[in-house]
Amino acid sequence: MTTSSYNNILSIEYPGIPSAGVYYFNTHSGLRYEVRFGRLQENILHSNIVFGVINDEFDGEEYIATNKGEVYQVMNTIVEIIKNYMLEHPKVNIYEFNAIGRENEDNSVENGRMVLYKRFLPKIFDANWKYKIEGNFALVTKKQ
């Protein structure tokens, strides 16, 4: 587990087995978040990051994004989780994630959620990584 380098990190529930790749945390307003790392079957060194609110009140929409004035605290906690995962899985050299938009948004056009995520990429990935962002999809690869 990492030592927090950012302010306002929420308490993280780490997986019992690091390879499980599923982390949880709760906000002060009672939202429960899940951060899940999935390895791609065709390349186990490529990880897909999925995170979002998992409270029952959202009718099964597992990865709904909610903002109750806690966005920076939530994002700082997600940064901490990803950095921890990277420490425990140093050979993973590709990360990807989607900034899932609202129903009426065009996925090929960068949405506000991706703008927010881009602000946090430098807190996670140093100069040894490069970003490729197309619309609401981000691919982060380790430089050779």
Short mmCIF file of N, CA and C in Angstrom, two decimals:
data_model
loop_
_atom_site.label_atom_id
_atom_site.label_comp_id
_atom_site.label_asym_id
_atom_site.label_seq_id
_atom_site.Cartn_x
_atom_site.Cartn_y
_atom_site.Cartn_z
N MET A 1 0.84 -1.18 0.00
CA MET A 1 0.00 0.00 0.00
C MET A 1 0.88 1.24 0.00
N THR A 2 0.45 2.22 -0.74
CA THR A 2 1.26 3.43 -0.87
C THR A 2 0.98 4.39 0.27
N THR A 3 1.91 5.30 0.42
CA THR A 3 1.71 6.39 1.36
C THR A 3 1.15 7.56 0.57
N SER A 4 0.09 8.12 1.02
CA SER A 4 -0.59 9.16 0.28
C SER A 4 0.30 10.39 0.06
N SER A 5 0.31 10.85 -1.19
CA SER A 5 1.07 12.06 -1.51
C SER A 5 0.14 13.22 -1.87
N TYR A 6 -1.16 13.02 -1.71
CA TYR A 6 -2.14 14.05 -2.01
C TYR A 6 -3.02 14.28 -0.79
N ASN A 7 -3.64 15.43 -0.74
CA ASN A 7 -4.57 15.72 0.34
C ASN A 7 -5.93 15.14 0.02
N ASN A 8 -6.72 14.99 1.04
CA ASN A 8 -8.11 14.56 0.88
C ASN A 8 -8.27 13.19 0.24
N ILE A 9 -7.49 12.23 0.70
CA ILE A 9 -7.65 10.85 0.25
C ILE A 9 -8.64 10.17 1.18
N LEU A 10 -9.62 9.52 0.60
CA LEU A 10 -10.60 8.77 1.39
C LEU A 10 -10.00 7.42 1.78
N SER A 11 -10.58 6.80 2.78
CA SER A 11 -10.10 5.50 3.24
C SER A 11 -10.36 4.44 2.16
N ILE A 12 -9.31 3.72 1.79
CA ILE A 12 -9.37 2.75 0.70
C ILE A 12 -9.45 1.34 1.26
N GLU A 13 -10.33 0.53 0.67
CA GLU A 13 -10.40 -0.89 0.98
C GLU A 13 -9.60 -1.62 -0.10
N TYR A 14 -8.42 -2.11 0.27
CA TYR A 14 -7.55 -2.79 -0.68
C TYR A 14 -7.98 -4.24 -0.83
N PRO A 15 -7.75 -4.84 -2.00
CA PRO A 15 -8.12 -6.25 -2.17
C PRO A 15 -7.24 -7.13 -1.29
N GLY A 16 -7.81 -8.22 -0.79
CA GLY A 16 -7.05 -9.16 0.04
C GLY A 16 -5.91 -9.79 -0.73
N ILE A 17 -6.11 -9.99 -2.02
CA ILE A 17 -5.09 -10.54 -2.92
C ILE A 17 -4.84 -9.48 -3.99
N PRO A 18 -3.60 -8.96 -4.10
CA PRO A 18 -3.34 -7.88 -5.06
C PRO A 18 -3.78 -8.19 -6.49
N SER A 19 -3.71 -9.45 -6.90
CA SER A 19 -4.09 -9.78 -8.27
C SER A 19 -5.59 -9.65 -8.51
N ALA A 20 -6.38 -9.53 -7.43
CA ALA A 20 -7.84 -9.37 -7.58
C ALA A 20 -8.17 -8.07 -8.30
N GLY A 21 -7.43 -7.01 -8.04
CA GLY A 21 -7.59 -5.75 -8.77
C GLY A 21 -8.90 -5.03 -8.56
N VAL A 22 -9.55 -5.21 -7.41
CA VAL A 22 -10.81 -4.50 -7.13
C VAL A 22 -10.66 -3.78 -5.80
N TYR A 23 -10.84 -2.46 -5.83
CA TYR A 23 -10.70 -1.60 -4.66
C TYR A 23 -12.03 -0.90 -4.42
N TYR A 24 -12.27 -0.51 -3.16
CA TYR A 24 -13.49 0.21 -2.80
C TYR A 24 -13.15 1.38 -1.90
N PHE A 25 -14.02 2.39 -1.92
CA PHE A 25 -13.95 3.46 -0.94
C PHE A 25 -15.31 4.13 -0.85
N ASN A 26 -15.55 4.78 0.28
CA ASN A 26 -16.81 5.48 0.53
C ASN A 26 -16.54 6.96 0.71
N THR A 27 -17.42 7.78 0.14
CA THR A 27 -17.29 9.22 0.34
C THR A 27 -18.01 9.61 1.63
N HIS A 28 -17.79 10.84 2.06
CA HIS A 28 -18.45 11.33 3.27
C HIS A 28 -19.96 11.45 3.10
N SER A 29 -20.41 11.60 1.84
CA SER A 29 -21.86 11.71 1.59
C SER A 29 -22.53 10.34 1.48
N GLY A 30 -21.74 9.27 1.59
CA GLY A 30 -22.31 7.93 1.57
C GLY A 30 -22.27 7.21 0.24
N LEU A 31 -21.61 7.78 -0.77
CA LEU A 31 -21.47 7.08 -2.03
C LEU A 31 -20.38 6.03 -1.91
N ARG A 32 -20.63 4.86 -2.47
CA ARG A 32 -19.63 3.78 -2.46
C ARG A 32 -19.09 3.62 -3.87
N TYR A 33 -17.77 3.72 -3.99
CA TYR A 33 -17.11 3.61 -5.28
C TYR A 33 -16.36 2.29 -5.38
N GLU A 34 -16.32 1.79 -6.61
CA GLU A 34 -15.50 0.63 -6.94
C GLU A 34 -14.51 1.06 -8.01
N VAL A 35 -13.26 0.63 -7.86
CA VAL A 35 -12.24 0.82 -8.89
C VAL A 35 -11.76 -0.57 -9.26
N ARG A 36 -11.94 -0.92 -10.52
CA ARG A 36 -11.65 -2.28 -10.97
C ARG A 36 -10.61 -2.25 -12.09
N PHE A 37 -9.62 -3.14 -11.99
CA PHE A 37 -8.59 -3.28 -13.01
C PHE A 37 -8.81 -4.62 -13.69
N GLY A 38 -9.02 -4.60 -14.99
CA GLY A 38 -9.21 -5.84 -15.74
C GLY A 38 -8.07 -6.02 -16.72
N ARG A 39 -7.49 -7.21 -16.70
CA ARG A 39 -6.42 -7.52 -17.65
C ARG A 39 -7.04 -8.02 -18.94
N LEU A 40 -6.52 -7.59 -20.06
CA LEU A 40 -7.01 -8.06 -21.34
C LEU A 40 -6.53 -9.48 -21.59
N GLN A 41 -7.42 -10.32 -22.07
CA GLN A 41 -7.11 -11.72 -22.27
C GLN A 41 -5.95 -11.91 -23.25
N GLU A 42 -5.93 -11.09 -24.31
CA GLU A 42 -4.89 -11.25 -25.33
C GLU A 42 -3.56 -10.59 -24.92
N ASN A 43 -3.56 -9.79 -23.86
CA ASN A 43 -2.32 -9.18 -23.38
C ASN A 43 -2.47 -8.87 -21.89
N ILE A 44 -1.92 -9.72 -21.03
CA ILE A 44 -2.10 -9.55 -19.58
C ILE A 44 -1.33 -8.35 -19.03
N LEU A 45 -0.50 -7.71 -19.86
CA LEU A 45 0.21 -6.51 -19.43
C LEU A 45 -0.54 -5.24 -19.82
N HIS A 46 -1.79 -5.41 -20.23
CA HIS A 46 -2.68 -4.32 -20.64
C HIS A 46 -3.87 -4.35 -19.68
N SER A 47 -4.09 -3.26 -18.98
CA SER A 47 -5.15 -3.21 -17.97
C SER A 47 -6.19 -2.15 -18.30
N ASN A 48 -7.45 -2.52 -18.16
CA ASN A 48 -8.56 -1.60 -18.34
C ASN A 48 -9.00 -1.14 -16.95
N ILE A 49 -9.11 0.16 -16.76
CA ILE A 49 -9.51 0.72 -15.46
C ILE A 49 -10.96 1.18 -15.57
N VAL A 50 -11.79 0.69 -14.67
CA VAL A 50 -13.20 1.06 -14.62
C VAL A 50 -13.51 1.49 -13.20
N PHE A 51 -14.15 2.63 -13.05
CA PHE A 51 -14.52 3.07 -11.71
C PHE A 51 -15.83 3.82 -11.74
N GLY A 52 -16.52 3.78 -10.62
CA GLY A 52 -17.77 4.50 -10.51
C GLY A 52 -18.52 4.14 -9.25
N VAL A 53 -19.65 4.78 -9.08
CA VAL A 53 -20.51 4.58 -7.91
C VAL A 53 -21.25 3.26 -8.07
N ILE A 54 -21.34 2.49 -7.00
CA ILE A 54 -22.04 1.21 -7.07
C ILE A 54 -23.22 1.12 -6.10
N ASN A 55 -23.67 2.25 -5.57
CA ASN A 55 -24.81 2.25 -4.64
C ASN A 55 -26.07 1.71 -5.31
N ASP A 56 -26.91 1.01 -4.55
CA ASP A 56 -28.16 0.45 -5.05
C ASP A 56 -29.12 1.52 -5.56
N GLU A 57 -29.03 2.72 -5.04
CA GLU A 57 -29.97 3.78 -5.42
C GLU A 57 -29.90 4.15 -6.90
N PHE A 58 -28.88 3.67 -7.62
CA PHE A 58 -28.73 4.03 -9.02
C PHE A 58 -29.25 2.96 -9.97
N ASP A 59 -30.15 2.09 -9.48
CA ASP A 59 -30.87 1.12 -10.30
C ASP A 59 -29.99 0.27 -11.21
N GLY A 60 -28.94 -0.29 -10.65
CA GLY A 60 -28.11 -1.22 -11.42
C GLY A 60 -27.16 -0.57 -12.40
N GLU A 61 -27.16 0.73 -12.50
CA GLU A 61 -26.19 1.42 -13.35
C GLU A 61 -24.88 1.46 -12.58
N GLU A 62 -24.13 0.37 -12.68
CA GLU A 62 -22.95 0.16 -11.86
C GLU A 62 -21.95 1.32 -11.86
N TYR A 63 -21.66 1.82 -13.05
CA TYR A 63 -20.57 2.78 -13.15
C TYR A 63 -21.04 4.20 -13.41
N ILE A 64 -22.18 4.51 -12.86
CA ILE A 64 -22.71 5.86 -12.98
C ILE A 64 -21.75 6.83 -12.27
N ALA A 65 -21.56 7.99 -12.81
CA ALA A 65 -20.70 8.98 -12.17
C ALA A 65 -21.57 10.02 -11.53
N THR A 66 -21.28 10.32 -10.31
CA THR A 66 -22.09 11.26 -9.56
C THR A 66 -21.19 12.31 -8.96
N ASN A 67 -21.70 13.51 -8.86
CA ASN A 67 -20.92 14.57 -8.25
C ASN A 67 -21.75 15.20 -7.15
N LYS A 68 -21.35 14.94 -5.93
CA LYS A 68 -22.00 15.56 -4.79
C LYS A 68 -21.02 16.50 -4.10
N GLY A 69 -20.26 17.24 -4.90
CA GLY A 69 -19.29 18.18 -4.35
C GLY A 69 -18.02 17.51 -3.83
N GLU A 70 -17.81 16.27 -4.22
CA GLU A 70 -16.65 15.50 -3.71
C GLU A 70 -15.71 15.10 -4.84
N VAL A 71 -15.83 15.72 -5.99
CA VAL A 71 -15.12 15.25 -7.18
C VAL A 71 -13.61 15.21 -6.98
N TYR A 72 -13.00 16.21 -6.37
CA TYR A 72 -11.54 16.21 -6.24
C TYR A 72 -11.08 15.18 -5.22
N GLN A 73 -11.84 15.01 -4.16
CA GLN A 73 -11.53 13.98 -3.17
C GLN A 73 -11.64 12.59 -3.80
N VAL A 74 -12.68 12.38 -4.60
CA VAL A 74 -12.86 11.10 -5.29
C VAL A 74 -11.70 10.87 -6.26
N MET A 75 -11.39 11.87 -7.07
CA MET A 75 -10.31 11.70 -8.06
C MET A 75 -8.96 11.50 -7.39
N ASN A 76 -8.67 12.21 -6.31
CA ASN A 76 -7.40 12.00 -5.59
C ASN A 76 -7.32 10.58 -5.03
N THR A 77 -8.45 10.05 -4.58
CA THR A 77 -8.47 8.68 -4.07
C THR A 77 -8.24 7.68 -5.20
N ILE A 78 -8.85 7.94 -6.36
CA ILE A 78 -8.64 7.07 -7.52
C ILE A 78 -7.18 7.12 -7.97
N VAL A 79 -6.57 8.29 -7.95
CA VAL A 79 -5.14 8.43 -8.26
C VAL A 79 -4.32 7.54 -7.33
N GLU A 80 -4.61 7.61 -6.05
CA GLU A 80 -3.88 6.81 -5.06
C GLU A 80 -4.04 5.31 -5.32
N ILE A 81 -5.24 4.89 -5.68
CA ILE A 81 -5.50 3.48 -5.97
C ILE A 81 -4.72 3.04 -7.20
N ILE A 82 -4.76 3.83 -8.26
CA ILE A 82 -4.03 3.46 -9.49
C ILE A 82 -2.54 3.40 -9.22
N LYS A 83 -2.00 4.35 -8.48
CA LYS A 83 -0.57 4.33 -8.16
C LYS A 83 -0.22 3.08 -7.34
N ASN A 84 -1.09 2.68 -6.44
CA ASN A 84 -0.86 1.46 -5.66
C ASN A 84 -0.87 0.25 -6.59
N TYR A 85 -1.83 0.18 -7.48
CA TYR A 85 -1.92 -0.93 -8.42
C TYR A 85 -0.64 -1.00 -9.27
N MET A 86 -0.17 0.15 -9.72
CA MET A 86 1.04 0.18 -10.54
C MET A 86 2.25 -0.32 -9.76
N LEU A 87 2.34 0.01 -8.49
CA LEU A 87 3.44 -0.49 -7.66
C LEU A 87 3.39 -2.01 -7.52
N GLU A 88 2.18 -2.54 -7.37
CA GLU A 88 2.01 -3.98 -7.19
C GLU A 88 2.08 -4.76 -8.51
N HIS A 89 1.96 -4.07 -9.63
CA HIS A 89 1.97 -4.71 -10.95
C HIS A 89 2.91 -3.92 -11.88
N PRO A 90 4.20 -3.91 -11.58
CA PRO A 90 5.14 -3.06 -12.32
C PRO A 90 5.33 -3.43 -13.79
N LYS A 91 4.95 -4.61 -14.18
CA LYS A 91 5.14 -5.02 -15.58
C LYS A 91 4.00 -4.59 -16.50
N VAL A 92 2.87 -4.16 -15.92
CA VAL A 92 1.77 -3.68 -16.76
C VAL A 92 2.26 -2.42 -17.47
N ASN A 93 2.15 -2.42 -18.80
CA ASN A 93 2.69 -1.30 -19.57
C ASN A 93 1.67 -0.56 -20.41
N ILE A 94 0.39 -0.95 -20.29
CA ILE A 94 -0.69 -0.26 -20.99
C ILE A 94 -1.89 -0.17 -20.06
N TYR A 95 -2.45 1.03 -19.96
CA TYR A 95 -3.68 1.25 -19.21
C TYR A 95 -4.67 1.94 -20.14
N GLU A 96 -5.93 1.59 -19.99
CA GLU A 96 -6.96 2.27 -20.79
C GLU A 96 -8.18 2.53 -19.91
N PHE A 97 -8.92 3.55 -20.29
CA PHE A 97 -10.19 3.82 -19.63
C PHE A 97 -11.08 4.65 -20.54
N ASN A 98 -12.36 4.59 -20.28
CA ASN A 98 -13.36 5.35 -21.02
C ASN A 98 -14.04 6.33 -20.08
N ALA A 99 -14.24 7.53 -20.55
CA ALA A 99 -15.00 8.53 -19.80
C ALA A 99 -16.43 8.43 -20.30
N ILE A 100 -17.19 7.52 -19.71
CA ILE A 100 -18.56 7.25 -20.16
C ILE A 100 -19.39 8.51 -20.01
N GLY A 101 -20.01 8.89 -21.11
CA GLY A 101 -20.80 10.12 -21.12
C GLY A 101 -22.26 9.89 -20.81
N ARG A 102 -22.99 10.95 -20.84
CA ARG A 102 -24.44 10.87 -20.65
C ARG A 102 -25.08 10.30 -21.91
N GLU A 103 -26.32 9.89 -21.80
CA GLU A 103 -27.02 9.24 -22.91
C GLU A 103 -26.98 10.04 -24.21
N ASN A 104 -27.14 11.34 -24.14
CA ASN A 104 -27.24 12.16 -25.35
C ASN A 104 -25.89 12.68 -25.85
N GLU A 105 -24.78 12.27 -25.23
CA GLU A 105 -23.46 12.74 -25.65
C GLU A 105 -22.86 11.84 -26.72
N ASP A 106 -22.14 12.45 -27.63
CA ASP A 106 -21.43 11.74 -28.69
C ASP A 106 -20.11 11.23 -28.11
N ASN A 107 -19.89 9.91 -28.13
CA ASN A 107 -18.69 9.32 -27.56
C ASN A 107 -17.41 9.66 -28.31
N SER A 108 -17.55 10.14 -29.55
CA SER A 108 -16.35 10.49 -30.31
C SER A 108 -15.88 11.92 -30.00
N VAL A 109 -16.67 12.65 -29.23
CA VAL A 109 -16.31 14.02 -28.84
C VAL A 109 -15.96 14.01 -27.36
N GLU A 110 -14.84 14.61 -27.04
CA GLU A 110 -14.37 14.64 -25.65
C GLU A 110 -15.41 15.32 -24.75
N ASN A 111 -15.83 14.61 -23.71
CA ASN A 111 -16.81 15.17 -22.78
C ASN A 111 -16.13 15.78 -21.56
N GLY A 112 -16.93 16.41 -20.71
CA GLY A 112 -16.40 17.06 -19.51
C GLY A 112 -15.70 16.10 -18.57
N ARG A 113 -16.18 14.86 -18.54
CA ARG A 113 -15.55 13.86 -17.68
C ARG A 113 -14.12 13.57 -18.14
N MET A 114 -13.91 13.46 -19.46
CA MET A 114 -12.56 13.22 -19.98
C MET A 114 -11.66 14.42 -19.71
N VAL A 115 -12.21 15.61 -19.80
CA VAL A 115 -11.42 16.81 -19.48
C VAL A 115 -10.92 16.72 -18.03
N LEU A 116 -11.79 16.29 -17.13
CA LEU A 116 -11.40 16.11 -15.73
C LEU A 116 -10.33 15.02 -15.61
N TYR A 117 -10.54 13.88 -16.24
CA TYR A 117 -9.57 12.78 -16.15
C TYR A 117 -8.20 13.22 -16.67
N LYS A 118 -8.18 13.98 -17.76
CA LYS A 118 -6.91 14.45 -18.32
C LYS A 118 -6.13 15.30 -17.32
N ARG A 119 -6.84 16.04 -16.48
CA ARG A 119 -6.17 16.86 -15.47
C ARG A 119 -5.44 15.99 -14.45
N PHE A 120 -5.93 14.78 -14.24
CA PHE A 120 -5.34 13.91 -13.22
C PHE A 120 -4.31 12.93 -13.78
N LEU A 121 -4.23 12.78 -15.09
CA LEU A 121 -3.24 11.86 -15.67
C LEU A 121 -1.81 12.15 -15.21
N PRO A 122 -1.36 13.42 -15.20
CA PRO A 122 0.01 13.69 -14.76
C PRO A 122 0.27 13.35 -13.28
N LYS A 123 -0.78 13.26 -12.48
CA LYS A 123 -0.60 12.86 -11.08
C LYS A 123 -0.36 11.36 -10.95
N ILE A 124 -0.77 10.62 -11.97
CA ILE A 124 -0.63 9.17 -11.96
C ILE A 124 0.62 8.74 -12.73
N PHE A 125 0.74 9.24 -13.95
CA PHE A 125 1.76 8.76 -14.87
C PHE A 125 2.84 9.82 -15.07
N ASP A 126 4.09 9.44 -14.88
CA ASP A 126 5.20 10.38 -15.03
C ASP A 126 5.63 10.46 -16.50
N ALA A 127 6.80 11.05 -16.75
CA ALA A 127 7.28 11.29 -18.11
C ALA A 127 7.61 10.00 -18.86
N ASN A 128 7.62 8.86 -18.18
CA ASN A 128 7.89 7.58 -18.84
C ASN A 128 6.66 7.00 -19.54
N TRP A 129 5.56 7.72 -19.50
CA TRP A 129 4.31 7.26 -20.09
C TRP A 129 3.82 8.28 -21.12
N LYS A 130 3.10 7.80 -22.14
CA LYS A 130 2.50 8.71 -23.12
C LYS A 130 1.00 8.43 -23.19
N TYR A 131 0.25 9.48 -23.51
CA TYR A 131 -1.21 9.40 -23.56
C TYR A 131 -1.69 9.53 -24.99
N LYS A 132 -2.72 8.77 -25.31
CA LYS A 132 -3.42 8.91 -26.58
C LYS A 132 -4.90 8.99 -26.24
N ILE A 133 -5.50 10.12 -26.52
CA ILE A 133 -6.90 10.31 -26.17
C ILE A 133 -7.68 10.56 -27.45
N GLU A 134 -8.70 9.74 -27.65
CA GLU A 134 -9.58 9.87 -28.80
C GLU A 134 -11.00 9.93 -28.28
N GLY A 135 -11.60 11.11 -28.36
CA GLY A 135 -12.95 11.29 -27.83
C GLY A 135 -12.96 11.01 -26.34
N ASN A 136 -13.68 9.99 -25.93
CA ASN A 136 -13.80 9.66 -24.51
C ASN A 136 -13.02 8.41 -24.12
N PHE A 137 -12.06 8.03 -24.97
CA PHE A 137 -11.23 6.85 -24.72
C PHE A 137 -9.79 7.31 -24.54
N ALA A 138 -9.15 6.82 -23.48
CA ALA A 138 -7.74 7.15 -23.21
C ALA A 138 -6.92 5.88 -23.18
N LEU A 139 -5.78 5.90 -23.84
CA LEU A 139 -4.83 4.80 -23.82
C LEU A 139 -3.51 5.38 -23.34
N VAL A 140 -2.99 4.80 -22.26
CA VAL A 140 -1.74 5.27 -21.67
C VAL A 140 -0.74 4.14 -21.79
N THR A 141 0.38 4.41 -22.45
CA THR A 141 1.38 3.36 -22.68
C THR A 141 2.74 3.80 -22.16
N LYS A 142 3.47 2.80 -21.67
CA LYS A 142 4.82 3.06 -21.18
C LYS A 142 5.74 3.26 -22.37
N LYS A 143 6.57 4.29 -22.33
CA LYS A 143 7.52 4.55 -23.41
C LYS A 143 8.58 3.47 -23.41
N GLN A 144 9.02 3.10 -24.60
CA GLN A 144 10.05 2.06 -24.75
C GLN A 144 11.42 2.62 -24.52
#
